[in-house]
Coordinates of C-alpha atoms in Angstrom, one line a residue:
M150 CA 92.1 106.1 129.5
R151 CA 94.4 105.8 126.6
P152 CA 97.2 108.3 126.4
E153 CA 98.0 110.5 123.4
L154 CA 100.7 109.1 121.1
T155 CA 103.4 111.7 121.4
R156 CA 107.2 111.4 121.5
D157 CA 107.1 111.9 125.3
L158 CA 105.0 108.7 125.8
D159 CA 106.7 106.0 127.8
V160 CA 107.4 102.9 125.6
H161 CA 105.7 100.6 128.2
N162 CA 102.5 102.8 128.0
F163 CA 102.8 102.8 124.2
R164 CA 102.9 99.0 124.1
D165 CA 100.1 98.7 126.6
F166 CA 97.5 100.2 124.3
Y167 CA 95.8 99.5 121.0
W168 CA 96.7 101.8 118.1
L169 CA 95.3 102.0 114.6
K170 CA 97.8 101.6 111.8
E171 CA 96.8 105.1 110.6
E172 CA 97.7 106.6 114.0
L173 CA 101.1 104.8 113.9
Q174 CA 101.8 106.0 110.4
S175 CA 100.9 109.6 111.4
F176 CA 103.2 109.5 114.4
C177 CA 106.0 108.1 112.2
R178 CA 105.6 110.9 109.6
E179 CA 105.5 113.6 112.3
N180 CA 108.8 112.3 113.7
G181 CA 110.8 111.4 110.6
I182 CA 110.3 107.7 110.9
S183 CA 109.5 105.6 107.9
A184 CA 105.7 105.0 107.8
S185 CA 105.9 102.0 105.4
G186 CA 105.4 98.4 106.4
S187 CA 103.0 96.4 108.5
K188 CA 101.4 97.5 111.7
T189 CA 103.8 95.2 113.6
E190 CA 106.8 96.8 111.9
L191 CA 105.6 100.3 112.6
T192 CA 105.0 99.4 116.3
E193 CA 108.5 98.1 116.6
R194 CA 110.0 101.2 115.0
I195 CA 108.0 103.5 117.3
A196 CA 108.9 101.5 120.4
I197 CA 112.6 101.8 119.6
F198 CA 112.2 105.5 118.9
L199 CA 110.3 106.1 122.2
D200 CA 112.8 104.0 124.2
T201 CA 116.1 105.2 122.7
G202 CA 115.3 108.2 120.5
K203 CA 116.9 106.3 117.5
I204 CA 115.1 106.1 114.1
E205 CA 115.3 102.6 112.7
K206 CA 115.2 102.2 109.0
P207 CA 112.8 99.5 107.6
T208 CA 114.6 96.3 106.9
R209 CA 114.4 95.3 103.3
K210 CA 113.8 91.6 102.7
R211 CA 115.7 90.3 99.8
S212 CA 113.5 88.4 97.5
F213 CA 114.4 85.3 95.5
F214 CA 112.5 86.6 92.6
S215 CA 113.6 89.7 90.9
T216 CA 111.0 91.9 89.2
E217 CA 112.2 90.3 85.9
T218 CA 111.1 86.7 86.8
K219 CA 108.8 85.5 84.1
L220 CA 105.8 83.2 84.4
E221 CA 107.5 80.8 82.0
E222 CA 110.4 80.3 84.4
L223 CA 108.2 78.9 87.1
N224 CA 107.1 75.2 87.3
L225 CA 106.0 72.7 89.9
D226 CA 109.7 71.9 90.7
T227 CA 110.5 75.5 91.5
V228 CA 112.1 75.6 95.0
I229 CA 110.7 77.9 97.7
A230 CA 113.6 80.2 98.7
E231 CA 114.1 82.1 102.0
N232 CA 112.2 85.4 101.9
H233 CA 110.0 84.1 99.1
R234 CA 107.8 86.9 97.7
C235 CA 104.2 86.3 96.8
S236 CA 104.2 88.4 93.6
Q237 CA 101.8 88.8 90.8
V238 CA 104.0 86.5 88.7
V239 CA 103.8 83.8 91.4
R240 CA 100.1 84.3 91.7
G241 CA 99.7 83.9 87.9
F242 CA 101.6 80.6 88.0
F243 CA 99.5 79.2 90.7
Q244 CA 96.3 80.4 89.0
S245 CA 97.4 78.4 85.9
V246 CA 97.6 75.3 88.1
I247 CA 94.8 76.0 90.6
P248 CA 92.0 77.9 88.9
K249 CA 90.5 79.4 92.1
F250 CA 93.9 80.1 93.7
H251 CA 94.5 83.2 95.9
F252 CA 97.2 84.0 98.5
S253 CA 95.4 82.9 101.7
T254 CA 97.0 83.4 105.1
H255 CA 97.6 79.7 105.2
I256 CA 99.5 79.6 101.9
Q257 CA 101.5 82.7 102.8
N258 CA 102.5 81.1 106.1
Y259 CA 103.3 77.9 104.2
F260 CA 105.8 79.8 102.0
K261 CA 107.4 81.4 105.0
A262 CA 107.8 78.1 106.9
N263 CA 108.8 75.8 104.1
A264 CA 111.9 77.1 102.3
G265 CA 113.4 74.3 100.4
K266 CA 110.1 72.7 99.4
T267 CA 108.7 73.0 95.9
Y268 CA 105.7 74.6 94.3
R269 CA 104.3 71.1 93.9
D270 CA 104.2 71.0 97.8
V271 CA 102.4 74.3 97.8
V272 CA 99.7 72.9 95.4
E273 CA 99.3 69.9 97.8
A274 CA 99.0 72.3 100.8
W275 CA 96.4 74.3 99.0
Y276 CA 94.2 71.4 98.3
E277 CA 94.6 70.1 101.8
E278 CA 93.5 73.4 103.2
E279 CA 90.5 73.4 100.8
E280 CA 89.5 70.0 102.2
R281 CA 89.8 71.3 105.8
K282 CA 87.5 74.2 104.9
K283 CA 84.7 71.7 104.2
D284 CA 84.6 70.8 107.9
P285 CA 81.9 72.8 109.6
S286 CA 84.2 73.4 112.6
Y287 CA 86.9 74.9 110.4
K288 CA 88.0 78.4 111.4
K289 CA 90.2 80.5 109.1
Q290 CA 93.4 81.6 110.8
I291 CA 93.5 85.3 111.8
G292 CA 96.8 87.1 111.8
P293 CA 98.0 88.5 115.1
Q294 CA 97.9 92.1 113.7
F295 CA 94.1 91.8 113.2
E296 CA 93.1 92.1 116.9
Y297 CA 89.7 93.5 116.2
N298 CA 88.8 90.6 113.9
Q299 CA 90.0 88.1 116.6
F300 CA 88.1 89.9 119.3
I301 CA 84.8 89.8 117.3
R302 CA 85.2 86.1 116.5
D303 CA 85.9 85.3 120.1
Y304 CA 83.0 87.5 121.3
F305 CA 80.5 85.5 119.2
A306 CA 82.1 82.2 120.1
D307 CA 81.2 82.8 123.8
P308 CA 77.9 81.1 124.5
Q309 CA 76.8 84.0 126.7
N310 CA 76.7 86.2 123.6
K311 CA 74.5 83.8 121.6
N312 CA 71.7 86.3 120.9
K313 CA 73.9 89.4 120.7
K314 CA 74.3 91.6 117.7
Q315 CA 77.3 93.0 115.8
E316 CA 76.7 96.4 117.5
D317 CA 77.1 94.7 120.9
A318 CA 80.4 93.2 119.9
I319 CA 81.7 96.5 118.5
K320 CA 80.6 98.3 121.8
A321 CA 82.6 95.6 123.8
W322 CA 85.6 96.1 121.5
N323 CA 85.5 99.9 121.8
A324 CA 85.4 99.5 125.6
I325 CA 88.4 97.2 125.8
K326 CA 90.7 98.8 123.2
V327 CA 91.1 102.0 125.2
L328 CA 92.2 100.1 128.3
P329 CA 95.8 99.2 129.0
G330 CA 96.8 95.6 128.4
S331 CA 95.6 92.8 126.2
N332 CA 92.8 93.4 123.7
K333 CA 91.8 89.7 123.7
Y334 CA 88.2 88.9 124.5
K335 CA 87.9 87.7 128.1
G336 CA 84.2 86.8 128.4

């Protein structure tokens, strides 16, 4: 059975269970820890707190683009900088070049992994991904923080669940998420 998330919880027990982001944020607020950031960032802050009693401040990533960057300043030769920010201005630029553009996980990861390349390379990567999506076996990448989504996908990919329903998958998820250890579908 999953323990209660309190400041007395052992860090190993904490890491061994699944927590909703809302639970992590609530714990942070109750203990004077910043509740901002991703689920992964919150988990790390709480683990440090449980292990050492120290309250870590969120790390601010410096962005290449200030809030004053204007759409007119961007072009296909704009270089992707370290800690590139996918802002509304950047979205606006790409929508002017690619009418159906949106920040997919693939494109966000492309920005992170390709500092030094140009926006022209991003456009090419976008169209390559669109071509891959036409393949019937294509599966959209699921970020590691979306454990539920990955579990549900893997559940239905298992041939023994061929005629099962969404309710069956949710029931299986609810059973595994309260147990210690991995929340990956095991079949």
